[in-house]
C-alpha cells in the first residue's frame, strides 16, 4: 500500500564547526504528544504532571501565563530508550514562576545551587550601584564611574552564569556554552534555557535516542506578537541555532544506525 508522504518538518538545526556542516533534527511524531500536553494544561490549569508531590502548587498554576508575565514555550521530545520502549520528555523555556526545576520536566543545563549562589552574591551589588547612580549628578565623573562599574559587574555576572552551562552532544563530548556558541558576537541572555537544549541535554544524560521534537507557545501572546497561543514554532534562530550545531553532532549517525537495524527483514 502506498502512503502519501509529507516532507519531514525540520524543527532544530545549527552549523557544526567540528564537521563543517549543518546538523538538523525533525518533528517526527512529537505533535501528537504536544496536543496531549495542551489538553492537560487546558483541563488541569497547572503544570505539575504528578499531582500531590508536596510542592507549592500555586507556583505551578498556568494562571500567570495569561497575565503580565505572558505565555511561554513548551517542548515535547519523543525518545527511544535502550530497551526499545518510547519515552516522552517535556520542557518549559526558562524558569517557571521563578522555578528552575519542576518534577517531570527537563532540568536546566546548570547546577541550580551554583546558579543561585552567583545570583545572591552579585544581584544586590548591582542593585546598590543602581541606587547610587540615581543619587549622583548625571554625567558627573563619579556618575560615569558608577555606570562603568555596573556595566563591568553585569558582564562579569553573565560570564559567571554562562560558565555554569555544560552542553553534551551525541558523541558524548562536553563543551561550555561559550565554547559551543558558533556565532560571533555576544551570547544572548537566556541562551541554553529554551526547550530544545534542555530536551537534548536530558536525552543525552539519560542515554535516550531522540526521534522527534515539537515546541509550542502557551498563554498570552508575547509583547512583540511573534508567538501565539497554541501555535507550533521551530527552535529559535538567535539563541538555539548557534548551540544546536554542536549539540546535534553525532545524532544523525545514531539514528541512521538504528534505522538500518530495524529495517532488517529477519
Ligand atoms: Zn531557543
Ligand atoms: Zn558535527
PDB file of C-alpha atoms and ligand atoms in Angstrom:
ATOM      1  CA  UNK A   1       0.000   0.000   0.000  1.00  0.00           C
ATOM      2  CA  UNK A   2       1.333   3.411  -0.978  1.00  0.00           C
ATOM      3  CA  UNK A   3       1.156   6.028   1.770  1.00  0.00           C
ATOM      4  CA  UNK A   4       1.115   9.717   0.997  1.00  0.00           C
ATOM      5  CA  UNK A   5       4.269  11.209   2.446  1.00  0.00           C
ATOM      6  CA  UNK A   6       4.540  14.762   3.747  1.00  0.00           C
ATOM      7  CA  UNK A   7       8.080  16.142   3.892  1.00  0.00           C
ATOM      8  CA  UNK A   8       9.578  15.843   7.379  1.00  0.00           C
ATOM      9  CA  UNK A   9       9.308  19.070   9.364  1.00  0.00           C
ATOM     10  CA  UNK A  10      12.705  20.421  10.434  1.00  0.00           C
ATOM     11  CA  UNK A  11      12.410  21.765  13.974  1.00  0.00           C
ATOM     12  CA  UNK A  12      16.021  22.268  15.044  1.00  0.00           C
ATOM     13  CA  UNK A  13      19.269  22.901  13.235  1.00  0.00           C
ATOM     14  CA  UNK A  14      22.643  24.506  13.602  1.00  0.00           C
ATOM     15  CA  UNK A  15      26.030  24.726  11.953  1.00  0.00           C
ATOM     16  CA  UNK A  16      28.614  22.365  13.465  1.00  0.00           C
ATOM     17  CA  UNK A  17      32.110  23.812  13.347  1.00  0.00           C
ATOM     18  CA  UNK A  18      33.687  20.408  14.013  1.00  0.00           C
ATOM     19  CA  UNK A  19      32.087  18.756  10.984  1.00  0.00           C
ATOM     20  CA  UNK A  20      31.893  21.906   8.886  1.00  0.00           C
ATOM     21  CA  UNK A  21      28.253  21.220   8.105  1.00  0.00           C
ATOM     22  CA  UNK A  22      24.723  21.818   9.285  1.00  0.00           C
ATOM     23  CA  UNK A  23      23.056  19.266  11.586  1.00  0.00           C
ATOM     24  CA  UNK A  24      19.281  19.071  11.682  1.00  0.00           C
ATOM     25  CA  UNK A  25      16.518  17.398  13.652  1.00  0.00           C
ATOM     26  CA  UNK A  26      12.917  16.710  12.691  1.00  0.00           C
ATOM     27  CA  UNK A  27       9.480  16.730  14.210  1.00  0.00           C
ATOM     28  CA  UNK A  28       8.582  13.051  13.926  1.00  0.00           C
ATOM     29  CA  UNK A  29       5.515  12.150  15.970  1.00  0.00           C
ATOM     30  CA  UNK A  30       6.013  14.855  18.575  1.00  0.00           C
ATOM     31  CA  UNK A  31       2.933  16.971  17.767  1.00  0.00           C
ATOM     32  CA  UNK A  32       0.583  14.225  18.941  1.00  0.00           C
ATOM     33  CA  UNK A  33       2.236  14.317  22.363  1.00  0.00           C
ATOM     34  CA  UNK A  34       2.227  18.125  22.372  1.00  0.00           C
ATOM     35  CA  UNK A  35      -1.542  18.059  21.856  1.00  0.00           C
ATOM     36  CA  UNK A  36      -1.845  15.697  24.834  1.00  0.00           C
ATOM     37  CA  UNK A  37       0.145  18.156  26.928  1.00  0.00           C
ATOM     38  CA  UNK A  38      -2.012  21.049  25.685  1.00  0.00           C
ATOM     39  CA  UNK A  39      -5.129  19.169  26.776  1.00  0.00           C
ATOM     40  CA  UNK A  40      -3.588  18.581  30.192  1.00  0.00           C
ATOM     41  CA  UNK A  41      -2.701  22.276  30.595  1.00  0.00           C
ATOM     42  CA  UNK A  42      -6.174  23.277  29.476  1.00  0.00           C
ATOM     43  CA  UNK A  43      -8.005  20.899  31.783  1.00  0.00           C
ATOM     44  CA  UNK A  44      -5.781  20.956  34.855  1.00  0.00           C
ATOM     45  CA  UNK A  45      -4.617  24.602  34.660  1.00  0.00           C
ATOM     46  CA  UNK A  46      -1.305  23.652  36.230  1.00  0.00           C
ATOM     47  CA  UNK A  47       1.979  22.100  35.097  1.00  0.00           C
ATOM     48  CA  UNK A  48       2.570  19.555  37.859  1.00  0.00           C
ATOM     49  CA  UNK A  49       2.165  16.347  35.941  1.00  0.00           C
ATOM     50  CA  UNK A  50       2.485  14.334  39.127  1.00  0.00           C
ATOM     51  CA  UNK A  51      -0.007  15.941  41.484  1.00  0.00           C
ATOM     52  CA  UNK A  52       0.413  15.577  45.204  1.00  0.00           C
ATOM     53  CA  UNK A  53       4.214  15.736  45.276  1.00  0.00           C
ATOM     54  CA  UNK A  54       4.028  18.221  48.125  1.00  0.00           C
ATOM     55  CA  UNK A  55       5.354  21.106  46.058  1.00  0.00           C
ATOM     56  CA  UNK A  56       3.982  24.630  46.391  1.00  0.00           C
ATOM     57  CA  UNK A  57       1.282  24.159  43.764  1.00  0.00           C
ATOM     58  CA  UNK A  58       0.341  27.824  43.386  1.00  0.00           C
ATOM     59  CA  UNK A  59       3.598  28.442  41.519  1.00  0.00           C
ATOM     60  CA  UNK A  60       2.761  25.601  39.158  1.00  0.00           C
ATOM     61  CA  UNK A  61      -0.573  27.078  38.078  1.00  0.00           C
ATOM     62  CA  UNK A  62      -0.918  28.193  34.444  1.00  0.00           C
ATOM     63  CA  UNK A  63      -2.705  31.412  35.523  1.00  0.00           C
ATOM     64  CA  UNK A  64       0.482  33.503  35.232  1.00  0.00           C
ATOM     65  CA  UNK A  65       0.797  32.556  31.538  1.00  0.00           C
ATOM     66  CA  UNK A  66      -2.282  34.638  30.772  1.00  0.00           C
ATOM     67  CA  UNK A  67      -1.240  37.676  32.823  1.00  0.00           C
ATOM     68  CA  UNK A  68       1.539  40.250  32.933  1.00  0.00           C
ATOM     69  CA  UNK A  69       4.278  37.631  32.695  1.00  0.00           C
ATOM     70  CA  UNK A  70       2.754  36.414  29.410  1.00  0.00           C
ATOM     71  CA  UNK A  71       2.990  32.969  27.843  1.00  0.00           C
ATOM     72  CA  UNK A  72       5.834  30.547  27.424  1.00  0.00           C
ATOM     73  CA  UNK A  73       7.277  27.975  25.049  1.00  0.00           C
ATOM     74  CA  UNK A  74       6.751  24.317  25.909  1.00  0.00           C
ATOM     75  CA  UNK A  75       8.508  21.432  24.214  1.00  0.00           C
ATOM     76  CA  UNK A  76       7.986  17.713  23.876  1.00  0.00           C
ATOM     77  CA  UNK A  77      10.527  15.155  22.713  1.00  0.00           C
ATOM     78  CA  UNK A  78       9.800  11.570  21.737  1.00  0.00           C
ATOM     79  CA  UNK A  79      12.709   9.283  22.601  1.00  0.00           C
ATOM     80  CA  UNK A  80      13.619   5.652  22.316  1.00  0.00           C
ATOM     81  CA  UNK A  81      15.135   4.006  25.380  1.00  0.00           C
ATOM     82  CA  UNK A  82      17.982   1.490  25.188  1.00  0.00           C
ATOM     83  CA  UNK A  83      15.481  -1.355  25.673  1.00  0.00           C
ATOM     84  CA  UNK A  84      13.419  -0.121  22.725  1.00  0.00           C
ATOM     85  CA  UNK A  85      10.486   1.459  24.517  1.00  0.00           C
ATOM     86  CA  UNK A  86       9.245   5.009  23.986  1.00  0.00           C
ATOM     87  CA  UNK A  87       9.850   7.791  26.463  1.00  0.00           C
ATOM     88  CA  UNK A  88       8.327  11.273  26.307  1.00  0.00           C
ATOM     89  CA  UNK A  89      10.306  14.233  27.662  1.00  0.00           C
ATOM     90  CA  UNK A  90       8.793  17.634  28.398  1.00  0.00           C
ATOM     91  CA  UNK A  91      10.293  21.073  28.933  1.00  0.00           C
ATOM     92  CA  UNK A  92       9.273  24.663  29.587  1.00  0.00           C
ATOM     93  CA  UNK A  93      11.518  27.517  28.497  1.00  0.00           C
ATOM     94  CA  UNK A  94      13.484  29.415  31.151  1.00  0.00           C
ATOM     95  CA  UNK A  95      12.068  29.383  34.668  1.00  0.00           C
ATOM     96  CA  UNK A  96       8.508  28.620  35.631  1.00  0.00           C
ATOM     97  CA  UNK A  97       7.334  31.299  38.091  1.00  0.00           C
ATOM     98  CA  UNK A  98      10.874  31.506  39.440  1.00  0.00           C
ATOM     99  CA  UNK A  99      11.421  27.728  39.481  1.00  0.00           C
ATOM    100  CA  UNK A 100      14.258  26.156  37.503  1.00  0.00           C
ATOM    101  CA  UNK A 101      13.354  22.631  38.491  1.00  0.00           C
ATOM    102  CA  UNK A 102       9.925  21.031  38.454  1.00  0.00           C
ATOM    103  CA  UNK A 103       9.445  17.286  38.743  1.00  0.00           C
ATOM    104  CA  UNK A 104       8.583  15.655  35.426  1.00  0.00           C
ATOM    105  CA  UNK A 105      10.201  18.476  33.369  1.00  0.00           C
ATOM    106  CA  UNK A 106      13.643  18.660  31.775  1.00  0.00           C
ATOM    107  CA  UNK A 107      16.164  20.260  34.166  1.00  0.00           C
ATOM    108  CA  UNK A 108      18.300  23.305  33.262  1.00  0.00           C
ATOM    109  CA  UNK A 109      21.813  22.896  31.810  1.00  0.00           C
ATOM    110  CA  UNK A 110      23.498  24.013  35.021  1.00  0.00           C
ATOM    111  CA  UNK A 111      23.703  23.306  38.725  1.00  0.00           C
ATOM    112  CA  UNK A 112      20.900  25.354  40.294  1.00  0.00           C
ATOM    113  CA  UNK A 113      22.676  25.741  43.666  1.00  0.00           C
ATOM    114  CA  UNK A 114      25.732  27.252  41.969  1.00  0.00           C
ATOM    115  CA  UNK A 115      23.487  29.499  39.886  1.00  0.00           C
ATOM    116  CA  UNK A 116      21.670  30.786  42.984  1.00  0.00           C
ATOM    117  CA  UNK A 117      24.961  31.365  44.790  1.00  0.00           C
ATOM    118  CA  UNK A 118      26.195  33.654  41.997  1.00  0.00           C
ATOM    119  CA  UNK A 119      22.809  35.336  41.811  1.00  0.00           C
ATOM    120  CA  UNK A 120      22.563  36.146  45.535  1.00  0.00           C
ATOM    121  CA  UNK A 121      26.135  37.381  45.539  1.00  0.00           C
ATOM    122  CA  UNK A 122      26.014  39.742  42.560  1.00  0.00           C
ATOM    123  CA  UNK A 123      22.388  40.832  42.298  1.00  0.00           C
ATOM    124  CA  UNK A 124      22.385  43.001  45.491  1.00  0.00           C
ATOM    125  CA  UNK A 125      25.648  44.669  44.378  1.00  0.00           C
ATOM    126  CA  UNK A 126      24.090  45.616  41.045  1.00  0.00           C
ATOM    127  CA  UNK A 127      21.018  46.947  42.852  1.00  0.00           C
ATOM    128  CA  UNK A 128      23.215  49.014  45.217  1.00  0.00           C
ATOM    129  CA  UNK A 129      25.033  50.519  42.252  1.00  0.00           C
ATOM    130  CA  UNK A 130      21.679  51.331  40.640  1.00  0.00           C
ATOM    131  CA  UNK A 131      20.586  53.219  43.763  1.00  0.00           C
ATOM    132  CA  UNK A 132      23.918  55.063  43.973  1.00  0.00           C
ATOM    133  CA  UNK A 133      23.623  56.076  40.306  1.00  0.00           C
ATOM    134  CA  UNK A 134      20.193  57.602  40.962  1.00  0.00           C
ATOM    135  CA  UNK A 135      21.616  59.671  43.825  1.00  0.00           C
ATOM    136  CA  UNK A 136      24.538  61.001  41.788  1.00  0.00           C
ATOM    137  CA  UNK A 137      24.567  64.034  39.495  1.00  0.00           C
ATOM    138  CA  UNK A 138      24.086  62.675  35.943  1.00  0.00           C
ATOM    139  CA  UNK A 139      27.139  62.844  33.678  1.00  0.00           C
ATOM    140  CA  UNK A 140      29.419  63.921  36.520  1.00  0.00           C
ATOM    141  CA  UNK A 141      32.659  61.974  36.807  1.00  0.00           C
ATOM    142  CA  UNK A 142      31.505  59.899  39.856  1.00  0.00           C
ATOM    143  CA  UNK A 143      28.339  59.063  37.893  1.00  0.00           C
ATOM    144  CA  UNK A 144      30.317  57.912  34.844  1.00  0.00           C
ATOM    145  CA  UNK A 145      32.487  55.802  37.134  1.00  0.00           C
ATOM    146  CA  UNK A 146      29.444  54.129  38.744  1.00  0.00           C
ATOM    147  CA  UNK A 147      27.899  53.414  35.334  1.00  0.00           C
ATOM    148  CA  UNK A 148      31.159  51.839  34.190  1.00  0.00           C
ATOM    149  CA  UNK A 149      31.353  49.752  37.368  1.00  0.00           C
ATOM    150  CA  UNK A 150      27.799  48.482  36.943  1.00  0.00           C
ATOM    151  CA  UNK A 151      28.408  47.546  33.315  1.00  0.00           C
ATOM    152  CA  UNK A 152      31.546  45.652  34.252  1.00  0.00           C
ATOM    153  CA  UNK A 153      29.762  43.815  37.069  1.00  0.00           C
ATOM    154  CA  UNK A 154      26.860  42.815  34.786  1.00  0.00           C
ATOM    155  CA  UNK A 155      29.321  41.496  32.223  1.00  0.00           C
ATOM    156  CA  UNK A 156      31.155  39.524  34.903  1.00  0.00           C
ATOM    157  CA  UNK A 157      27.837  38.165  36.104  1.00  0.00           C
ATOM    158  CA  UNK A 158      26.897  36.945  32.613  1.00  0.00           C
ATOM    159  CA  UNK A 159      30.320  35.320  32.194  1.00  0.00           C
ATOM    160  CA  UNK A 160      29.997  33.560  35.561  1.00  0.00           C
ATOM    161  CA  UNK A 161      26.485  32.364  34.722  1.00  0.00           C
ATOM    162  CA  UNK A 162      27.489  31.159  31.231  1.00  0.00           C
ATOM    163  CA  UNK A 163      30.413  29.220  32.677  1.00  0.00           C
ATOM    164  CA  UNK A 164      27.913  27.079  34.614  1.00  0.00           C
ATOM    165  CA  UNK A 165      26.201  25.761  31.485  1.00  0.00           C
ATOM    166  CA  UNK A 166      27.510  22.500  30.120  1.00  0.00           C
ATOM    167  CA  UNK A 167      26.436  21.136  26.756  1.00  0.00           C
ATOM    168  CA  UNK A 168      26.919  17.482  25.851  1.00  0.00           C
ATOM    169  CA  UNK A 169      26.469  16.249  22.286  1.00  0.00           C
ATOM    170  CA  UNK A 170      25.563  12.849  20.856  1.00  0.00           C
ATOM    171  CA  UNK A 171      29.220  11.888  20.539  1.00  0.00           C
ATOM    172  CA  UNK A 172      29.494  12.294  24.300  1.00  0.00           C
ATOM    173  CA  UNK A 173      31.639  15.436  24.052  1.00  0.00           C
ATOM    174  CA  UNK A 174      31.167  18.205  26.591  1.00  0.00           C
ATOM    175  CA  UNK A 175      31.584  21.905  25.938  1.00  0.00           C
ATOM    176  CA  UNK A 176      30.862  25.121  27.818  1.00  0.00           C
ATOM    177  CA  UNK A 177      28.230  27.471  26.449  1.00  0.00           C
ATOM    178  CA  UNK A 178      30.914  29.939  25.410  1.00  0.00           C
ATOM    179  CA  UNK A 179      32.887  27.277  23.519  1.00  0.00           C
ATOM    180  CA  UNK A 180      29.830  25.726  21.888  1.00  0.00           C
ATOM    181  CA  UNK A 181      28.315  29.012  20.721  1.00  0.00           C
ATOM    182  CA  UNK A 182      29.103  29.005  17.000  1.00  0.00           C
ATOM    183  CA  UNK A 183      28.466  32.616  16.133  1.00  0.00           C
ATOM    184  CA  UNK A 184      30.465  35.788  16.517  1.00  0.00           C
ATOM    185  CA  UNK A 185      29.290  38.455  18.911  1.00  0.00           C
ATOM    186  CA  UNK A 186      27.862  38.170  22.406  1.00  0.00           C
ATOM    187  CA  UNK A 187      25.840  35.252  23.708  1.00  0.00           C
ATOM    188  CA  UNK A 188      22.221  36.434  24.081  1.00  0.00           C
ATOM    189  CA  UNK A 189      20.701  36.345  27.582  1.00  0.00           C
ATOM    190  CA  UNK A 190      18.758  33.126  28.091  1.00  0.00           C
ATOM    191  CA  UNK A 191      20.832  31.047  25.665  1.00  0.00           C
ATOM    192  CA  UNK A 192      20.562  27.409  26.733  1.00  0.00           C
ATOM    193  CA  UNK A 193      17.281  27.997  28.595  1.00  0.00           C
ATOM    194  CA  UNK A 194      14.958  27.208  25.666  1.00  0.00           C
ATOM    195  CA  UNK A 195      13.094  23.899  25.461  1.00  0.00           C
ATOM    196  CA  UNK A 196      15.245  22.363  22.698  1.00  0.00           C
ATOM    197  CA  UNK A 197      18.638  22.460  24.502  1.00  0.00           C
ATOM    198  CA  UNK A 198      17.011  21.289  27.747  1.00  0.00           C
ATOM    199  CA  UNK A 199      15.364  18.331  25.977  1.00  0.00           C
ATOM    200  CA  UNK A 200      18.509  17.275  24.071  1.00  0.00           C
ATOM    201  CA  UNK A 201      20.512  17.600  27.279  1.00  0.00           C
ATOM    202  CA  UNK A 202      18.147  15.339  29.215  1.00  0.00           C
ATOM    203  CA  UNK A 203      18.093  12.808  26.364  1.00  0.00           C
ATOM    204  CA  UNK A 204      21.922  12.618  26.265  1.00  0.00           C
ATOM    205  CA  UNK A 205      22.196  12.361  30.049  1.00  0.00           C
ATOM    206  CA  UNK A 206      19.640   9.546  30.225  1.00  0.00           C
ATOM    207  CA  UNK A 207      21.048   7.647  27.215  1.00  0.00           C
ATOM    208  CA  UNK A 208      17.907   8.166  25.149  1.00  0.00           C
ATOM    209  CA  UNK A 209      17.726   8.479  21.372  1.00  0.00           C
ATOM    210  CA  UNK A 210      15.573  11.453  20.330  1.00  0.00           C
ATOM    211  CA  UNK A 211      13.195  10.556  17.481  1.00  0.00           C
ATOM    212  CA  UNK A 212      11.179  13.754  17.221  1.00  0.00           C
ATOM    213  CA  UNK A 213      10.500  17.082  18.885  1.00  0.00           C
ATOM    214  CA  UNK A 214       7.990  19.911  18.725  1.00  0.00           C
ATOM    215  CA  UNK A 215       7.694  23.213  20.566  1.00  0.00           C
ATOM    216  CA  UNK A 216       4.555  25.270  21.084  1.00  0.00           C
ATOM    217  CA  UNK A 217       3.628  28.531  22.729  1.00  0.00           C
ATOM    218  CA  UNK A 218       1.061  28.609  25.525  1.00  0.00           C
ATOM    219  CA  UNK A 219      -0.605  31.652  27.076  1.00  0.00           C
ATOM    220  CA  UNK A 220      -0.929  35.357  26.345  1.00  0.00           C
ATOM    221  CA  UNK A 221       0.962  36.330  23.179  1.00  0.00           C
ATOM    222  CA  UNK A 222       4.456  37.751  23.676  1.00  0.00           C
ATOM    223  CA  UNK A 223       4.945  41.527  23.609  1.00  0.00           C
ATOM    224  CA  UNK A 224       6.449  41.502  20.116  1.00  0.00           C
ATOM    225  CA  UNK A 225       3.415  39.486  18.883  1.00  0.00           C
ATOM    226  CA  UNK A 226       5.586  36.813  17.291  1.00  0.00           C
ATOM    227  CA  UNK A 227       4.271  33.971  19.461  1.00  0.00           C
ATOM    228  CA  UNK A 228       0.631  32.948  19.708  1.00  0.00           C
ATOM    229  CA  UNK A 229      -1.288  30.620  21.989  1.00  0.00           C
ATOM    230  CA  UNK A 230      -1.339  27.001  20.814  1.00  0.00           C
ATOM    231  CA  UNK A 231       0.933  27.567  17.786  1.00  0.00           C
ATOM    232  CA  UNK A 232       3.981  25.448  16.926  1.00  0.00           C
ATOM    233  CA  UNK A 233       7.376  27.068  16.315  1.00  0.00           C
ATOM    234  CA  UNK A 234      10.790  25.702  15.310  1.00  0.00           C
ATOM    235  CA  UNK A 235      13.674  26.299  17.741  1.00  0.00           C
ATOM    236  CA  UNK A 236      14.849  29.913  17.726  1.00  0.00           C
ATOM    237  CA  UNK A 237      17.488  31.350  15.420  1.00  0.00           C
ATOM    238  CA  UNK A 238      19.381  33.690  17.752  1.00  0.00           C
ATOM    239  CA  UNK A 239      19.864  31.556  20.882  1.00  0.00           C
ATOM    240  CA  UNK A 240      19.344  27.923  19.847  1.00  0.00           C
ATOM    241  CA  UNK A 241      20.755  27.611  16.314  1.00  0.00           C
ATOM    242  CA  UNK A 242      24.268  28.733  17.389  1.00  0.00           C
ATOM    243  CA  UNK A 243      24.500  25.954  20.016  1.00  0.00           C
ATOM    244  CA  UNK A 244      22.441  23.176  18.398  1.00  0.00           C
ATOM    245  CA  UNK A 245      25.074  22.518  15.725  1.00  0.00           C
ATOM    246  CA  UNK A 246      27.317  21.230  18.498  1.00  0.00           C
ATOM    247  CA  UNK A 247      24.510  19.555  20.480  1.00  0.00           C
ATOM    248  CA  UNK A 248      23.142  17.618  17.471  1.00  0.00           C
ATOM    249  CA  UNK A 249      26.576  16.358  16.428  1.00  0.00           C
ATOM    250  CA  UNK A 250      26.526  12.562  16.279  1.00  0.00           C
ATOM    251  CA  UNK A 251      22.755  12.170  16.392  1.00  0.00           C
ATOM    252  CA  UNK A 252      22.189  11.661  12.661  1.00  0.00           C
ATOM    253  CA  UNK A 253      24.606   8.716  12.667  1.00  0.00           C
ATOM    254  CA  UNK A 254      22.915   7.170  15.712  1.00  0.00           C
ATOM    255  CA  UNK A 255      19.520   7.458  14.027  1.00  0.00           C
ATOM    256  CA  UNK A 256      20.846   6.034  10.772  1.00  0.00           C
ATOM    257  CA  UNK A 257      22.361   3.037  12.554  1.00  0.00           C
ATOM    258  CA  UNK A 258      19.094   2.444  14.358  1.00  0.00           C
ATOM    259  CA  UNK A 259      17.119   2.641  11.108  1.00  0.00           C
ATOM    260  CA  UNK A 260      19.497   0.124   9.495  1.00  0.00           C
ATOM    261  CA  UNK A 261      18.978  -2.271  12.386  1.00  0.00           C
ATOM    262  CA  UNK A 262      15.206  -2.003  12.481  1.00  0.00           C
ATOM    263  CA  UNK A 263      14.867  -2.341   8.717  1.00  0.00           C
ATOM    264  CA  UNK A 264      16.351  -5.842   8.659  1.00  0.00           C
ATOM    265  CA  UNK A 265      13.773  -8.222   7.249  1.00  0.00           C
ATOM    266  CA  UNK A 266      14.540 -11.074   9.667  1.00  0.00           C
TER     267      UNK A 266
HETATM  268 ZN1  LIG B   1      15.723  28.967  21.558  1.00  0.00          ZN
HETATM  269 ZN1  LIG B   2      29.143  17.770  13.843  1.00  0.00          ZN
END
